[in-house]
Tab-separated table of C-alpha atoms and ligand atoms in Angstrom:
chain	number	residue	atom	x	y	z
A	1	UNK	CA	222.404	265.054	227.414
A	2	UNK	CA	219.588	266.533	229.847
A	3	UNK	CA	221.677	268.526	232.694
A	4	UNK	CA	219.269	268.131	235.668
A	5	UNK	CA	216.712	270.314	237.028
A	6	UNK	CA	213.115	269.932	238.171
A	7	UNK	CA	209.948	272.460	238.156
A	8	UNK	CA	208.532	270.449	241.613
A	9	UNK	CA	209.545	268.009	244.096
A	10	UNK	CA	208.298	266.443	247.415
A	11	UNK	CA	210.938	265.586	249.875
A	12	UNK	CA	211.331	264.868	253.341
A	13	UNK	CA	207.640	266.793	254.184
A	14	UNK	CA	208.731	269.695	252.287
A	15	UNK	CA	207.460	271.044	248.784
A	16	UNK	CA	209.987	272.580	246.485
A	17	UNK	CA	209.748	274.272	243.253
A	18	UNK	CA	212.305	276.268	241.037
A	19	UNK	CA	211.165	280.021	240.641
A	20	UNK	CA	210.057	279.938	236.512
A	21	UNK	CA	209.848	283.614	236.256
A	22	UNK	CA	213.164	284.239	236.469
A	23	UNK	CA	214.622	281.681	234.798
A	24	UNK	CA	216.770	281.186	232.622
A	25	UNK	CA	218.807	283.694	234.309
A	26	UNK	CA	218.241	282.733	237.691
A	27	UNK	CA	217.270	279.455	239.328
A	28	UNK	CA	216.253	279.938	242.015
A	29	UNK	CA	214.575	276.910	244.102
A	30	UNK	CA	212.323	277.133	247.305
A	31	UNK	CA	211.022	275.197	249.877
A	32	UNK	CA	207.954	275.351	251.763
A	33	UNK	CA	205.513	273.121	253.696
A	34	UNK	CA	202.949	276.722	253.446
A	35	UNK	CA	199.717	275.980	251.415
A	36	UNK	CA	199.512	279.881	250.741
A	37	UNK	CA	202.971	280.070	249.437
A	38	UNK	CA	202.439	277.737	246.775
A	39	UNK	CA	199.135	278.999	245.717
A	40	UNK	CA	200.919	282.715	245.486
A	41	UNK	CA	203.798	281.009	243.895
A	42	UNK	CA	200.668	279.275	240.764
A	43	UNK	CA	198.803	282.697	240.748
A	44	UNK	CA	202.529	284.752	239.736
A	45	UNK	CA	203.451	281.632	237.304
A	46	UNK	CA	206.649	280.786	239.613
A	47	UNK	CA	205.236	277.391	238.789
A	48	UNK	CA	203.256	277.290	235.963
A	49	UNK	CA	201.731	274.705	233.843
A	50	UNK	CA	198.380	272.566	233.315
A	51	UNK	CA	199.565	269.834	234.916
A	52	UNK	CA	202.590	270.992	237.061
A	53	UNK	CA	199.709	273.568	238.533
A	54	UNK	CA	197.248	270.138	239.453
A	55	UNK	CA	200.099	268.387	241.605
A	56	UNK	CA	201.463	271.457	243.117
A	57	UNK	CA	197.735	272.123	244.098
A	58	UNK	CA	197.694	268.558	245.460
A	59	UNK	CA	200.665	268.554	247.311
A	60	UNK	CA	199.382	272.210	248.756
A	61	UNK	CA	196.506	270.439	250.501
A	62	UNK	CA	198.029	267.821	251.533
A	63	UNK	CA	200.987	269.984	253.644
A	64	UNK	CA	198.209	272.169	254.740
A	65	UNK	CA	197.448	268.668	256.957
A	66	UNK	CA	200.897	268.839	258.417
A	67	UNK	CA	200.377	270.592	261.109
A	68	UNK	CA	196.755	270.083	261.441
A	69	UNK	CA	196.627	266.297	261.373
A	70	UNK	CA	192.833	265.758	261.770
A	71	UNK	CA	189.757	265.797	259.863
A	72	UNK	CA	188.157	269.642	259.646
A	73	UNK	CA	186.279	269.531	257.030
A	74	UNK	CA	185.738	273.634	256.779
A	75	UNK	CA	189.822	274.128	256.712
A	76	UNK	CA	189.898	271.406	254.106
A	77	UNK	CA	187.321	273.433	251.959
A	78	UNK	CA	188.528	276.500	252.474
A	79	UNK	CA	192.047	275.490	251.220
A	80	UNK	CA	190.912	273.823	248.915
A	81	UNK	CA	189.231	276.977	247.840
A	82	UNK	CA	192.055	278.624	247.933
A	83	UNK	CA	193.862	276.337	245.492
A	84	UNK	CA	190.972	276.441	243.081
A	85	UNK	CA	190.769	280.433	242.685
A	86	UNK	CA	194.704	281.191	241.526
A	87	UNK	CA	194.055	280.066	237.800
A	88	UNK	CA	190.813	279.358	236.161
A	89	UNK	CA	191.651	277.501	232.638
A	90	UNK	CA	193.541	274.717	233.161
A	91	UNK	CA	191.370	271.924	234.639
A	92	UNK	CA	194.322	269.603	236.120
A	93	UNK	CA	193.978	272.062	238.783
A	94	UNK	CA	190.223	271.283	238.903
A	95	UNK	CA	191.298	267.580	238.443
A	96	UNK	CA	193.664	267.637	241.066
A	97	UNK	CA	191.368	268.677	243.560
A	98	UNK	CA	188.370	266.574	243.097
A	99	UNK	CA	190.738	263.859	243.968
A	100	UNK	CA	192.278	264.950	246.775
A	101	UNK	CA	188.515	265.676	247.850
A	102	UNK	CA	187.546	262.072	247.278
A	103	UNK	CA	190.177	260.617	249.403
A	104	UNK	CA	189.819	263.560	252.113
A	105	UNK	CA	186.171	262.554	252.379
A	106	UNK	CA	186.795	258.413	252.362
A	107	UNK	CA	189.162	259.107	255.507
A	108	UNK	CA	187.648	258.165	258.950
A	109	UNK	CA	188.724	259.392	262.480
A	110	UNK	CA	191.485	256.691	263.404
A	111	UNK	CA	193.149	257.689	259.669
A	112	UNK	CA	196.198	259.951	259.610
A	113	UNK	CA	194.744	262.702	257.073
A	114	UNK	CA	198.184	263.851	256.379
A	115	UNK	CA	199.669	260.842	255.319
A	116	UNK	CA	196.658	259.776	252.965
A	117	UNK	CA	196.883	263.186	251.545
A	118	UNK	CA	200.468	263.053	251.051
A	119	UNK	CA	199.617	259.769	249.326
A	120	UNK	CA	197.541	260.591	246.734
A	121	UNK	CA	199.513	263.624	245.859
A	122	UNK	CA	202.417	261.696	245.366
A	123	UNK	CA	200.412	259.458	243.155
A	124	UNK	CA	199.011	261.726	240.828
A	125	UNK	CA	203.250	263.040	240.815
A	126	UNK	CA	203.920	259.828	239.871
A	127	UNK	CA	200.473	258.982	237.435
A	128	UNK	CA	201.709	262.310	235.865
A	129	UNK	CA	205.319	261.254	234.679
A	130	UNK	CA	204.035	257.797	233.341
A	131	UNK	CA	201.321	260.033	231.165
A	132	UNK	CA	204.452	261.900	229.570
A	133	UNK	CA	206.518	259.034	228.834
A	134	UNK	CA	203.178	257.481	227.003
A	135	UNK	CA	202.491	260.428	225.187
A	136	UNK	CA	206.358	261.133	224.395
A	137	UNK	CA	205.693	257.526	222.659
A	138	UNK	CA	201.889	257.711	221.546
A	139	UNK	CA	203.441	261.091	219.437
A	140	UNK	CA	205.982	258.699	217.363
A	141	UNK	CA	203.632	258.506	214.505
A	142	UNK	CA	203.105	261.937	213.144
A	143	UNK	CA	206.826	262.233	212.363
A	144	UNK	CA	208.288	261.411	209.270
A	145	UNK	CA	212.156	261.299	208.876
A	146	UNK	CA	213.687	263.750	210.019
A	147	UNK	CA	211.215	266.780	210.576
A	148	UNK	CA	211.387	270.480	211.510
A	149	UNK	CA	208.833	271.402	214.474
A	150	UNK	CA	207.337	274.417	216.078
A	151	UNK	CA	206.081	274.402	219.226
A	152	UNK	CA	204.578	277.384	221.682
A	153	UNK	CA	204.602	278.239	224.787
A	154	UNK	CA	206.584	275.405	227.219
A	155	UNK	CA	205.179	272.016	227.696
A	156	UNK	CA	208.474	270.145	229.271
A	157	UNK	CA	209.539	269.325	232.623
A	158	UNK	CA	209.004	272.592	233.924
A	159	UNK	CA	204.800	272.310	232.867
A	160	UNK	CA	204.322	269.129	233.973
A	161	UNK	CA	206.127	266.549	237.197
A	162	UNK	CA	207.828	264.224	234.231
A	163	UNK	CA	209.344	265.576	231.063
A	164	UNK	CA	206.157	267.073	229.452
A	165	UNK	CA	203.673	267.287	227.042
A	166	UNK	CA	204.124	268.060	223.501
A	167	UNK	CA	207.789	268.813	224.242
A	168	UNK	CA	208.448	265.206	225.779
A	169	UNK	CA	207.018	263.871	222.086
A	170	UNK	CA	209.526	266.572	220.374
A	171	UNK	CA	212.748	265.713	222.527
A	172	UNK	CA	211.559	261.405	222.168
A	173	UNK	CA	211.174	261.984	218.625
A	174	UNK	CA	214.669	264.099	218.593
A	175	UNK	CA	216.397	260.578	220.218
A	176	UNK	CA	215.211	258.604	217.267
A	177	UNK	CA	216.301	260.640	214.529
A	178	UNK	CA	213.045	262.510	213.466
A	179	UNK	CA	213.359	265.537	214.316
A	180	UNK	CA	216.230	267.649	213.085
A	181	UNK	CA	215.144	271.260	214.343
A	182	UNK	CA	212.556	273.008	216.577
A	183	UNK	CA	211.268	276.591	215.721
A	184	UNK	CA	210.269	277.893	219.501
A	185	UNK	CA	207.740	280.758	219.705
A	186	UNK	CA	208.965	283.443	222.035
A	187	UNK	CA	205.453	283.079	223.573
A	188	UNK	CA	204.534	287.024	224.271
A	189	UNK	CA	204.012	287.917	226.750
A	190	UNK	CA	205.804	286.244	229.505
A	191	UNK	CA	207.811	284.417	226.984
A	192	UNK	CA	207.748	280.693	228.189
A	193	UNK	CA	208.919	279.789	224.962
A	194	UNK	CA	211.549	282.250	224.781
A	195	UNK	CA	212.748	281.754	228.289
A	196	UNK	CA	211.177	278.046	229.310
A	197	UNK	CA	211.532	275.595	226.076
A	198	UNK	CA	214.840	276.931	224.836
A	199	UNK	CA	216.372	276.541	228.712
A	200	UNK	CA	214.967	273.172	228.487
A	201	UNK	CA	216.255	272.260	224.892
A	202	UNK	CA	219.903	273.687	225.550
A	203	UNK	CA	220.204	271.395	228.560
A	204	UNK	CA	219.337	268.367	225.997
A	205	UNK	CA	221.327	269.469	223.435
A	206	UNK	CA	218.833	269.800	220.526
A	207	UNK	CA	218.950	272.287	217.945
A	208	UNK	CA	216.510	275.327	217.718
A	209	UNK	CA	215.783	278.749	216.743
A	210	UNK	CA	213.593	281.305	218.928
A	211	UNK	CA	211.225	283.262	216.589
A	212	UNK	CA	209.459	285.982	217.551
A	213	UNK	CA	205.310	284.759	217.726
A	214	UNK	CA	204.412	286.762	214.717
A	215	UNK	CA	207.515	285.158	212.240
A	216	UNK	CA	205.612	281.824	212.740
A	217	UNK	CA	203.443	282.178	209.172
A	218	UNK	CA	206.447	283.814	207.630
A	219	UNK	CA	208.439	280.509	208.635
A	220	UNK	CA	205.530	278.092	207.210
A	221	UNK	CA	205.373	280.215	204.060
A	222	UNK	CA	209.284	279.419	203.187
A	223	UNK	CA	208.239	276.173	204.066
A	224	UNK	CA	210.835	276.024	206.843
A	225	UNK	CA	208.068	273.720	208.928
A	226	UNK	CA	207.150	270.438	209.087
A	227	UNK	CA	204.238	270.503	211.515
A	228	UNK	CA	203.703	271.821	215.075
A	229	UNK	CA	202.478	270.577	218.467
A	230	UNK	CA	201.472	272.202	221.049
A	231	UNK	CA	200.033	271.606	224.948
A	232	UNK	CA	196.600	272.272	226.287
A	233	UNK	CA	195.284	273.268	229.364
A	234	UNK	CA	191.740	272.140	228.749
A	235	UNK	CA	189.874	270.000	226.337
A	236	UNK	CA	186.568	269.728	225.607
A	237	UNK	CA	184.628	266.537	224.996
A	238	UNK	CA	184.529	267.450	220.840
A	239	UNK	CA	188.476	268.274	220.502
A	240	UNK	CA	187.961	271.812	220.801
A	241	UNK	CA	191.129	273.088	222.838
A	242	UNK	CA	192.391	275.898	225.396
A	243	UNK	CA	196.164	276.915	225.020
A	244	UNK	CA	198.393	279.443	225.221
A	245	UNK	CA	197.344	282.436	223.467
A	246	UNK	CA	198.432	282.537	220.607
A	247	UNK	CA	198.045	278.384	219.821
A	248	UNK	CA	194.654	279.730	217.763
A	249	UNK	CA	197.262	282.092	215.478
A	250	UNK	CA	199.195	279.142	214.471
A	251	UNK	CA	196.603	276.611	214.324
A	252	UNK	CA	194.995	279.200	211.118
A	253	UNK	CA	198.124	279.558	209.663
A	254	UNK	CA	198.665	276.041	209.281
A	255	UNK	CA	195.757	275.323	207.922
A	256	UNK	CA	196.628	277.611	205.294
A	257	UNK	CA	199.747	276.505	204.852
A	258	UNK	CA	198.690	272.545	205.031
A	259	UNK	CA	200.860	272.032	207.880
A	260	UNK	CA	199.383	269.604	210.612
A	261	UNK	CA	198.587	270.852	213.626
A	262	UNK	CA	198.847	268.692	216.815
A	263	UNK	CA	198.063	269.132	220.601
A	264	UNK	CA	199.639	266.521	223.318
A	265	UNK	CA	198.410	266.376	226.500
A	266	UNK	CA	197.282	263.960	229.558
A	267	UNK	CA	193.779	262.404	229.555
A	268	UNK	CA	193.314	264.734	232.644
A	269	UNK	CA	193.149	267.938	230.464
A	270	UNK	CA	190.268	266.269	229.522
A	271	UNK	CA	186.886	268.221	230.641
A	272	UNK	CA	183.872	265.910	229.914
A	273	UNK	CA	181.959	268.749	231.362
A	274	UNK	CA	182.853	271.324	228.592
A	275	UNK	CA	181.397	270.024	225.465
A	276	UNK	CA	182.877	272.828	223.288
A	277	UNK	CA	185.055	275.354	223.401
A	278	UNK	CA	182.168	277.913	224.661
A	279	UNK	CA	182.117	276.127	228.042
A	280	UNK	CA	185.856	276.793	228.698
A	281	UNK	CA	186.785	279.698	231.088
A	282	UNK	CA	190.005	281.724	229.466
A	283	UNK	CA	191.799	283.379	232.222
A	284	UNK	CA	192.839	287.205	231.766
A	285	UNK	CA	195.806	288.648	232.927
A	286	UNK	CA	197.013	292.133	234.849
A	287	UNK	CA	198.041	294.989	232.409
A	288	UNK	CA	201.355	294.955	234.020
A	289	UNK	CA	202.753	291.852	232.457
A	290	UNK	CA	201.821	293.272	229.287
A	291	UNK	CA	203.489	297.256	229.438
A	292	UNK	CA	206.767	295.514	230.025
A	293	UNK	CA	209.415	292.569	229.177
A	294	UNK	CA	210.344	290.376	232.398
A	295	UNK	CA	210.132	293.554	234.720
A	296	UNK	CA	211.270	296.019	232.589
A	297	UNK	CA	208.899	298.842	231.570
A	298	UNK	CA	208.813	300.141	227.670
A	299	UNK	CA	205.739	302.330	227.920
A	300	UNK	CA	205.947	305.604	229.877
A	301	UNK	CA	203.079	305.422	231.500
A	302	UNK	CA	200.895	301.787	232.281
A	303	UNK	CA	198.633	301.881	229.367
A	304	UNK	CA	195.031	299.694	229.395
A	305	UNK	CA	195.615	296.033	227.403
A	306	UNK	CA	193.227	292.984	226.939
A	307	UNK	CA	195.669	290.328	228.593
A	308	UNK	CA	193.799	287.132	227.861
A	309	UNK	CA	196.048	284.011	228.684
A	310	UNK	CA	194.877	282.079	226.711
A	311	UNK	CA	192.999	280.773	223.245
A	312	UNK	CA	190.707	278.725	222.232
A	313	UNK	CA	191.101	276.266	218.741
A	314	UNK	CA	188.643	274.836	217.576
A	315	UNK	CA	188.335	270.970	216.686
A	316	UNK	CA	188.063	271.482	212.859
A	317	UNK	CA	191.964	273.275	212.957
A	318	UNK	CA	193.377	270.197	215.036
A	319	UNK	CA	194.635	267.746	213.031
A	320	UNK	CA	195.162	264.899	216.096
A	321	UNK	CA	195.603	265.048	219.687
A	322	UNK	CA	197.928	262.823	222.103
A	323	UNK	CA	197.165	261.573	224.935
A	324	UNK	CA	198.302	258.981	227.306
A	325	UNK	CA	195.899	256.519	225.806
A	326	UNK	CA	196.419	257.329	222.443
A	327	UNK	CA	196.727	259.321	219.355
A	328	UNK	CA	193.025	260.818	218.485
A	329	UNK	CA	191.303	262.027	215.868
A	330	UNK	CA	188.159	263.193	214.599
A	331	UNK	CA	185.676	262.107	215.574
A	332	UNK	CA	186.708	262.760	219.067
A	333	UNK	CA	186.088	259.954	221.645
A	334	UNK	CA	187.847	260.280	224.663
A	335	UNK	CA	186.045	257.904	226.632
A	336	UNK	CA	187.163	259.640	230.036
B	401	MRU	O1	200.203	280.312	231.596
B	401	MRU	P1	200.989	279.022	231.559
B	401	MRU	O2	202.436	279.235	231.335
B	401	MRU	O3	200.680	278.141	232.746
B	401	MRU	O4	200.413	278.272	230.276
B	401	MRU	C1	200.906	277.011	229.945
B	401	MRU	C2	200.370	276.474	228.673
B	401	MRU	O5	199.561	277.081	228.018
B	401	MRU	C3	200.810	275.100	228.294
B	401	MRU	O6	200.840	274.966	226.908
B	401	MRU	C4	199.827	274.078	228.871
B	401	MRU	O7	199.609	274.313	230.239
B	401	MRU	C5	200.307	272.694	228.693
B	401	MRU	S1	201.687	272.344	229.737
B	401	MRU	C6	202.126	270.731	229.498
């Protein structure tokens, strides 16, 4: 069970993350101590993630400090900058930030900036695997013996710095007998199901079957699914929810299909400043991504697409959400 690998890792004052767009293929890891490198490395999706994206971010500022050990409070803005403008939906970037801010701005002159930045990165690493291992558990109690899942999109250890979101609930669950299969979206178009989740769930040993995205209702309607759970890469204050595109797709089909629909994900995809889905920014993507398949071109000439990243589902389709404190339902009260 579980061959290793990691998405990110601090060591020895060095950041390193495995390359996610060309896995499973290739895995290819790199190192770096350069702020820009990582941000390049979020805006191309090498790592990818809500809240893989937040402590890389963190970690980013902080090694920006290496070589600049003092307080300059116009280079920390302007990296911080930086960091905030290579993905606008998920708000553990956002998150991420704000804290490495607060700490940045408690430091006085006689404080090593580097090693309190260091610090709290490494703390909201470690805050971030303890979230997954409580939601892997808060998830327990929507399973029933023995059930067939579909998830979208990748929410593991590649999304996140522990062993994920909705797919840490799916492989817990898996351990203790209740869950038998897992239908994985491919997740078009830069297939993190079809490339991401399955990599994961081969190394853990646990059954699945990639489906293209549009087989999902298909698969309900032969009543092949249980229930699904996806991530979330923002949440607003009533339940309404960002995710993958194409999380809005399944969350109508199983309502017509009676199939529950769940979303797992740490308190800080939380946004008590959105108070609906209208107040959530959905990033949009280059046409490139879409005119071919992992580099490959299959139109002849770059045609014009709407690329958007990601959906939004509204509280209504969302049968419960899991978070680290909990699993919730409607009425939503988050009390972040
Ligand atoms: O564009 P991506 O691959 O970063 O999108 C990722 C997702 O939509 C995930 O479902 C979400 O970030 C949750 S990850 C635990």
């Amino acid at each position: 069970m579980g061959q290793d690998f990691f998405s990110i890792k601090y060591f020895d004052k060095q950041f390193i993350y495995i390359d996610q767009t060309q896995l499973p293929l290739i895995e290819e890891y790199y190192t770096t101590d350069n702020y820009e490198q990582i941000a390049v490395a979020i805006e191309k999706l090498c790592i990818r993630g809500a809240p893989a994206i937040g402590i890389s971010a963190a970690y980013a500022i902080a090694l920006a400090f290496k070589n600049h050990n003092l307080l300059d409070n116009e280079y920390f803005e302007n990296v911080s900058n930086r960091l905030a403008s290579t993905r606008p939906t998920a708000v553990n970037l956002f998150w991420a930030i704000e804290q490495m801010k607060k700490v940045y701005y408690s430091l006085s002159k006689n404080d090593n900036v580097f090693d309190n930045l260091v610090n709290t990165a490494i703390s909201i690493h470690n805050d971030d695997i303890t979230k997954c291992n409580l939601i892997a558990k808060n998830g327990l109690p929507i399973f029933s013996n023995k059930c067939t899942v579909l998830t979208h999109c990748n929410t593991g250890k590649l999304a996140t710095g522990g062993e994920g979101t909705a797919l840490a609930v799916i492989k817990e669950a898996y351990k203790r007998n209740l869950v038998e299969l897992v239908y994985v979206d491919e997740t078009r178009p830069l297939l993190q199901g079809g490339r991401l989740t399955t990599y994961e769930l081969k190394k853990e040993d646990i059954p699945f079957y990639m489906i293209t995205d549009s087989m999902a209702a298909f698969v309900m309607k032969q009543k092949k699914v249980d229930l699904v759970i996806v991530g979330a890469d923002r949440i607003a204050v009533n339940g309404d929810a960002a995710n993958k595109v194409g999380s809005y797709n399944l969350a109508v089909i199983c309502k017509y299909h009676n199939i529950p629909f769940y979303i797992a994900a740490p308190e800080t995809t939380i946004d008590k400043n959105c108070k609906s889905e209208n107040d959530i920014p959905i990033e949009e993507r280059n046409k490139f991504e879409m005119n071919r398949i992992q580099n490959i071109k299959f139109t002849k000439s770059i045609y014009s697409v709407y690329n958007p990243s990601f959906d939004l589902i509204p509280h209504n389709l969302i049968t419960g959400i899991i978070t680290d404190k909990g699993l919730f339902n409607e009425p939503y009260n988050f009390n972040v």
